[in-house]
């Protein structure tokens, strides 16, 4: 049996410094959802295969289920809750709504974060590049068609 | 990529809201992470539950010792089968299918036997999930391992290991003798028969007979099953969960826990996909027992491996089809034999599979036999058009071979035999107005069908799909607010945009905008009984209710206006959100907007609140037709989908974007079933691919854009012509892909999925470019 130590972690989450008590066995996903109360990142598999738990860690796209909470000391983390600014939705959020790129919506936080990471890195991706980039995010409802179109639309919007 | 072709003109009236593409009412919550799904809940003092599962495919439980787990600090309760009251055999309605409580409780937590790898055996609630998981390792279970059977054909053999000692075959087939009173794995033998099958085959010029298998596939919803329960000291049980049917969860939990339904309240959370797999309870009753014992709320959700091992896949099947045709293409006879694995307990969708198998065609002489067979695999559950993909695949694939033998265009052959109004289905019931021919014509006329295909080893295939669509009961209520908006109270959970589609129908009826109707999904104590969100029934039945509510509100508003103006009601009218009466004494025209009268309701006799229930069964069948172009890589056996068109008779598309989305999502699941998705069992009956890496569902770069064509033939049995759309599109992908693979490389596939390995096997050693 693994020992379960209590640890104190401090990190910047969506621009706000947060300090919380974690178990040494908590993943970042568990810490976000069960300790901090940010449930936007979702658990679909808990082993890196679905992308529903995607967050940005120091600007890098990670599966938060594969990051230990203890590794986050001092890190800068962005979750779906941190995408919108003030009254303004992020262009990706608007495009997902307008293009009906979600049905059940459980994969949506992961797709939004993943797509943001893509567009931050490459503002003008081709359809094929979007498809390959998002291959780590599973959606079982939409067949991806409208998600790809939404990302294309947001990219266009953000370039203009 | 190709643009979606213009939809054909129909006799659809001019609507203001119906047919538009507004942003859904729950949209902002879902793109900002605020929407609360089942596992997002947090309650004061909440414990975390975890489930211990069987390491064996088939074993007798000799002893369970939970004492060490109970002693672990932080553990607050442990549950086993012994904590549930004894059940009588019976039938609980699950909306799509039913469950016998006797077996349902065994599936929730095994009693004397475990029947599949992953079968739940015991559960723990602790202050922390990690502690709960640690406690599971301390539970001692002594098993007597038994021989097991996974394959449906093997399970039907007389010497097969028996799963359920009391099971006897229920024969619902005329002319078949009741078998001897001996244990069996065959729970049901059913038969549908029409005409004279022997004569039919005697009249045929060409007869072919083929066998097909399909693999066990999982619904693959991304959100894990979850359930949170609080059993209060006053005996009231509250359950929060992500389910397709709150009333169904209520009745299942009440039955399994021996409570009156009135003591159980089910609060729906947002649901992250279901596809039929979230109708049955798994964790909810366990969380309830753990809460009763600990007096604290208990939250549970399933790890992905458990979801794959222990929640409802669809049946693995073995099917035989024999079809006879005349030289001119007339089908004279068809014989279909379906064997569906039910998993651990009876109840595969073989009945629906049988009814769907030949549905798109008018065949005078036919016989369909169906077998429901238990196997040492998880209990199957409904999965999008339950039972239809396997049986229709067998028929669509055989028709393609017949068309080739007759040297006929495959769509011509189908058109020649298309089901039509006035004909009868396999159960002998007459067809109402249906869109089979319309869809077949639409395929033939689609530019994709006649476009040129380029490149080596590329091929094109077509296939049809059919699903009945359900009606059933829905209830709702609505209140007119003083600001001129209307609150719409719903008992159907929103799995893919039903808040939008139902609010839009109420807005249309009242001449309001979607922004002026606020849909709310409430718990079992707050709305009338409503059936599950499934079977493609929600927009249909809920739409009827929304329409009825709207009509009732209009009537009351007109009455109120008449009273305010002191005129008879029959001289007051309501159109487009405006109430008009006769001119006043000074001959001034009199009218009020909905907003204006709403403001005055309270002072003129009170606010208006109405409720309605619909039990109509005028749904009407859905037909889908798909065209696929693909390329087969002879070296790797990999199939790449190049172009895909899904055509469907959708009745009226309330929100066309979500209708297209249903078609596209169905296609993606069908492609997964066709090409990759299956369970791998090792020689001990263990599922070895219980992860989302190894259970391979389509990802974004496996698919092209999926073009859709909505054929809108309004359903005459619905005020807005709605027909269910969700189920049918999962049916045609596999046969269309199979037919295209043949077109590409000349190989006929009989086993699904048509994975790279199987394609390489079929290509064989002579496969030129593989060397
Ligand atoms: S939950 Fe992290 S990748 Fe699936
Ligand atoms: S919208 Fe349901 S999984 Fe993507």
Tab-separated table of N, CA and C in Angstrom, chain A residues 9-87:
chain	number	residue	atom	x	y	z
A	9	UNK	N	0.422	22.688	-1.613
A	9	UNK	CA	0.881	23.100	-2.935
A	9	UNK	C	0.379	24.521	-3.205
A	10	UNK	N	1.240	25.324	-3.802
A	10	UNK	CA	0.844	26.663	-4.216
A	10	UNK	C	1.104	26.804	-5.708
A	11	UNK	N	0.100	27.238	-6.446
A	11	UNK	CA	0.257	27.426	-7.894
A	11	UNK	C	-0.661	28.552	-8.344
A	12	UNK	N	-0.354	29.094	-9.510
A	12	UNK	CA	-1.234	30.121	-10.062
A	12	UNK	C	-2.224	29.428	-10.991
A	13	UNK	N	-3.499	29.564	-10.673
A	13	UNK	CA	-4.519	28.906	-11.492
A	13	UNK	C	-5.443	29.968	-12.066
A	14	UNK	N	-5.474	30.034	-13.360
A	14	UNK	CA	-6.281	31.042	-14.057
A	14	UNK	C	-5.980	32.444	-13.514
A	15	UNK	N	-4.704	32.698	-13.312
A	15	UNK	CA	-4.272	34.032	-12.926
A	15	UNK	C	-4.354	34.334	-11.436
A	16	UNK	N	-4.797	33.358	-10.665
A	16	UNK	CA	-4.984	33.618	-9.243
A	16	UNK	C	-4.109	32.652	-8.451
A	17	UNK	N	-3.394	33.161	-7.448
A	17	UNK	CA	-2.554	32.250	-6.675
A	17	UNK	C	-3.423	31.426	-5.730
A	18	UNK	N	-3.254	30.107	-5.782
A	18	UNK	CA	-4.059	29.221	-4.932
A	18	UNK	C	-3.134	28.336	-4.120
A	19	UNK	N	-3.504	28.119	-2.882
A	19	UNK	CA	-2.751	27.183	-2.043
A	19	UNK	C	-3.738	26.140	-1.538
A	20	UNK	N	-3.375	24.895	-1.661
A	20	UNK	CA	-4.304	23.861	-1.199
A	20	UNK	C	-3.561	22.687	-0.592
A	21	UNK	N	-4.325	21.888	0.140
A	21	UNK	CA	-3.794	20.687	0.772
A	21	UNK	C	-4.125	19.512	-0.122
A	22	UNK	N	-3.089	18.792	-0.526
A	22	UNK	CA	-3.312	17.654	-1.404
A	22	UNK	C	-2.796	16.386	-0.747
A	23	UNK	N	-3.222	15.266	-1.310
A	23	UNK	CA	-2.583	14.000	-0.951
A	23	UNK	C	-1.384	13.864	-1.873
A	24	UNK	N	-0.340	13.231	-1.402
A	24	UNK	CA	0.841	13.044	-2.250
A	24	UNK	C	0.495	12.173	-3.458
A	25	UNK	N	-0.645	11.496	-3.409
A	25	UNK	CA	-1.042	10.649	-4.537
A	25	UNK	C	-1.991	11.359	-5.498
A	26	UNK	N	-2.362	12.590	-5.217
A	26	UNK	CA	-3.298	13.298	-6.105
A	26	UNK	C	-2.656	13.651	-7.440
A	27	UNK	N	-3.388	13.442	-8.495
A	27	UNK	CA	-2.988	14.029	-9.775
A	27	UNK	C	-3.438	15.480	-9.775
A	28	UNK	N	-2.940	16.232	-10.742
A	28	UNK	CA	-3.409	17.616	-10.874
A	28	UNK	C	-4.922	17.622	-11.105
A	29	UNK	N	-5.399	16.669	-11.899
A	29	UNK	CA	-6.840	16.609	-12.169
A	29	UNK	C	-7.629	16.420	-10.879
A	30	UNK	N	-7.191	15.486	-10.042
A	30	UNK	CA	-7.890	15.266	-8.759
A	30	UNK	C	-7.831	16.516	-7.893
A	31	UNK	N	-6.661	17.149	-7.886
A	31	UNK	CA	-6.517	18.349	-7.058
A	31	UNK	C	-7.475	19.435	-7.540
A	32	UNK	N	-7.497	19.648	-8.863
A	32	UNK	CA	-8.387	20.681	-9.404
A	32	UNK	C	-9.830	20.384	-9.037
A	33	UNK	N	-10.238	19.144	-9.274
A	33	UNK	CA	-11.652	18.806	-9.148
A	33	UNK	C	-12.104	18.602	-7.701
A	34	UNK	N	-11.327	17.834	-6.957
A	34	UNK	CA	-11.797	17.432	-5.628
A	34	UNK	C	-11.268	18.316	-4.502
A	35	UNK	N	-10.107	18.928	-4.688
A	35	UNK	CA	-9.559	19.753	-3.588
A	35	UNK	C	-9.877	21.225	-3.815
A	36	UNK	N	-9.714	21.702	-5.055
A	36	UNK	CA	-9.847	23.145	-5.304
A	36	UNK	C	-11.269	23.503	-5.721
A	37	UNK	N	-11.972	22.551	-6.327
A	37	UNK	CA	-13.352	22.819	-6.724
A	37	UNK	C	-13.482	23.412	-8.116
A	38	UNK	N	-12.440	23.238	-8.942
A	38	UNK	CA	-12.562	23.637	-10.355
A	38	UNK	C	-12.852	22.376	-11.168
A	39	UNK	N	-14.125	22.196	-11.529
A	39	UNK	CA	-14.506	20.923	-12.149
A	39	UNK	C	-14.653	21.029	-13.657
A	40	UNK	N	-14.137	22.108	-14.242
A	40	UNK	CA	-14.214	22.247	-15.702
A	40	UNK	C	-13.418	21.173	-16.426
A	41	UNK	N	-12.220	20.859	-15.940
A	41	UNK	CA	-11.452	19.756	-16.529
A	41	UNK	C	-12.131	18.461	-16.125
A	42	UNK	N	-12.343	17.570	-17.096
A	42	UNK	CA	-13.126	16.365	-16.834
A	42	UNK	C	-12.255	15.122	-16.816
A	43	UNK	N	-12.700	14.112	-16.089
A	43	UNK	CA	-12.034	12.813	-16.162
A	43	UNK	C	-12.798	11.926	-17.129
A	44	UNK	N	-12.115	11.471	-18.177
A	44	UNK	CA	-12.746	10.510	-19.071
A	44	UNK	C	-12.079	9.156	-18.989
A	45	UNK	N	-10.786	9.140	-18.606
A	45	UNK	CA	-10.061	7.869	-18.616
A	45	UNK	C	-9.041	7.768	-17.502
A	46	UNK	N	-8.535	8.903	-17.040
A	46	UNK	CA	-7.549	8.945	-15.974
A	46	UNK	C	-6.215	8.310	-16.368
A	47	UNK	N	-5.992	8.078	-17.648
A	47	UNK	CA	-4.671	7.585	-18.027
A	47	UNK	C	-4.174	8.126	-19.367
A	48	UNK	N	-4.562	9.343	-19.662
A	48	UNK	CA	-3.914	10.020	-20.783
A	48	UNK	C	-4.441	9.684	-22.161
A	49	UNK	N	-5.612	9.063	-22.242
A	49	UNK	CA	-6.086	8.612	-23.548
A	49	UNK	C	-7.276	9.370	-24.119
A	50	UNK	N	-7.847	10.311	-23.368
A	50	UNK	CA	-9.066	10.938	-23.890
A	50	UNK	C	-8.979	12.457	-24.030
A	51	UNK	N	-8.084	13.087	-23.304
A	51	UNK	CA	-7.912	14.537	-23.433
A	51	UNK	C	-8.965	15.378	-22.737
A	52	UNK	N	-9.928	14.760	-22.064
A	52	UNK	CA	-10.987	15.542	-21.418
A	52	UNK	C	-10.437	16.389	-20.279
A	53	UNK	N	-9.264	16.019	-19.766
A	53	UNK	CA	-8.687	16.696	-18.600
A	53	UNK	C	-7.636	17.726	-19.009
A	54	UNK	N	-7.556	18.031	-20.321
A	54	UNK	CA	-6.500	18.926	-20.815
A	54	UNK	C	-6.485	20.265	-20.078
A	55	UNK	N	-5.300	20.691	-19.682
A	55	UNK	CA	-5.090	22.044	-19.151
A	55	UNK	C	-3.751	22.540	-19.690
A	56	UNK	N	-3.525	23.827	-19.536
A	56	UNK	CA	-2.217	24.370	-19.908
A	56	UNK	C	-1.389	24.522	-18.637
A	57	UNK	N	-0.172	24.013	-18.688
A	57	UNK	CA	0.730	24.129	-17.544
A	57	UNK	C	1.959	24.875	-18.040
A	58	UNK	N	2.160	26.077	-17.529
A	58	UNK	CA	3.229	26.950	-18.023
A	58	UNK	C	3.185	27.030	-19.550
A	59	UNK	N	1.988	27.166	-20.070
A	59	UNK	CA	1.802	27.356	-21.508
A	59	UNK	C	1.819	26.063	-22.316
A	60	UNK	N	2.131	24.953	-21.678
A	60	UNK	CA	2.228	23.697	-22.398
A	60	UNK	C	0.951	22.878	-22.189
A	61	UNK	N	0.498	22.205	-23.251
A	61	UNK	CA	-0.710	21.382	-23.158
A	61	UNK	C	-0.381	20.083	-22.427
A	62	UNK	N	-1.100	19.814	-21.332
A	62	UNK	CA	-0.873	18.545	-20.615
A	62	UNK	C	-2.215	17.877	-20.311
A	63	UNK	N	-2.132	16.558	-20.135
A	63	UNK	CA	-3.271	15.836	-19.579
A	63	UNK	C	-3.135	15.933	-18.068
A	64	UNK	N	-4.033	16.631	-17.421
A	64	UNK	CA	-3.842	16.870	-15.985
A	64	UNK	C	-3.953	15.580	-15.181
A	65	UNK	N	-4.522	14.522	-15.763
A	65	UNK	CA	-4.582	13.246	-15.039
A	65	UNK	C	-3.209	12.585	-14.975
A	66	UNK	N	-2.279	13.048	-15.811
A	66	UNK	CA	-0.946	12.441	-15.829
A	66	UNK	C	0.096	13.300	-15.114
A	67	UNK	N	-0.340	14.430	-14.554
A	67	UNK	CA	0.580	15.307	-13.826
A	67	UNK	C	0.270	15.146	-12.342
A	68	UNK	N	1.286	14.977	-11.522
A	68	UNK	CA	1.035	14.893	-10.079
A	68	UNK	C	0.812	16.301	-9.526
A	69	UNK	N	-0.076	16.408	-8.577
A	69	UNK	CA	-0.349	17.718	-7.980
A	69	UNK	C	0.935	18.307	-7.404
A	70	UNK	N	1.749	17.438	-6.848
A	70	UNK	CA	2.986	17.908	-6.204
A	70	UNK	C	3.937	18.569	-7.201
A	71	UNK	N	3.826	18.178	-8.476
A	71	UNK	CA	4.696	18.770	-9.500
A	71	UNK	C	4.296	20.202	-9.833
A	72	UNK	N	3.159	20.629	-9.339
A	72	UNK	CA	2.606	21.916	-9.775
A	72	UNK	C	3.054	23.086	-8.911
A	73	UNK	N	3.841	22.812	-7.917
A	73	UNK	CA	4.330	23.891	-7.051
A	73	UNK	C	4.934	24.996	-7.927
A	74	UNK	N	4.378	26.185	-7.801
A	74	UNK	CA	4.904	27.332	-8.544
A	74	UNK	C	4.495	27.401	-10.004
A	75	UNK	N	3.708	26.447	-10.466
A	75	UNK	CA	3.351	26.425	-11.892
A	75	UNK	C	2.220	27.413	-12.199
A	76	UNK	N	2.095	27.680	-13.495
A	76	UNK	CA	1.029	28.559	-13.963
A	76	UNK	C	0.054	27.709	-14.779
A	77	UNK	N	-1.158	27.609	-14.280
A	77	UNK	CA	-2.094	26.656	-14.883
A	77	UNK	C	-3.325	27.369	-15.429
A	78	UNK	N	-3.714	26.998	-16.641
A	78	UNK	CA	-4.948	27.541	-17.217
A	78	UNK	C	-5.914	26.393	-17.471
A	79	UNK	N	-7.116	26.536	-16.927
A	79	UNK	CA	-8.164	25.556	-17.191
A	79	UNK	C	-9.252	26.237	-18.017
A	80	UNK	N	-10.254	25.474	-18.408
A	80	UNK	CA	-11.328	26.047	-19.225
A	80	UNK	C	-11.997	27.223	-18.517
A	81	UNK	N	-12.003	27.183	-17.194
A	81	UNK	CA	-12.629	28.281	-16.438
A	81	UNK	C	-11.885	29.600	-16.644
A	82	UNK	N	-10.637	29.495	-17.101
A	82	UNK	CA	-9.844	30.706	-17.275
A	82	UNK	C	-9.765	31.199	-18.708
A	83	UNK	N	-10.566	30.622	-19.587
A	83	UNK	CA	-10.489	30.996	-21.006
A	83	UNK	C	-11.142	32.340	-21.302
A	84	UNK	N	-12.315	32.550	-20.744
A	84	UNK	CA	-13.028	33.801	-21.031
A	84	UNK	C	-12.385	34.940	-20.256
A	85	UNK	N	-12.440	36.142	-20.837
A	85	UNK	CA	-11.898	37.291	-20.123
A	85	UNK	C	-13.016	38.280	-19.853
A	86	UNK	N	-13.304	38.493	-18.590
A	86	UNK	CA	-14.389	39.404	-18.225
A	86	UNK	C	-15.689	38.941	-18.864
A	87	UNK	N	-16.351	39.848	-19.556
A	87	UNK	CA	-17.614	39.504	-20.200
A	87	UNK	C	-17.412	38.788	-21.525
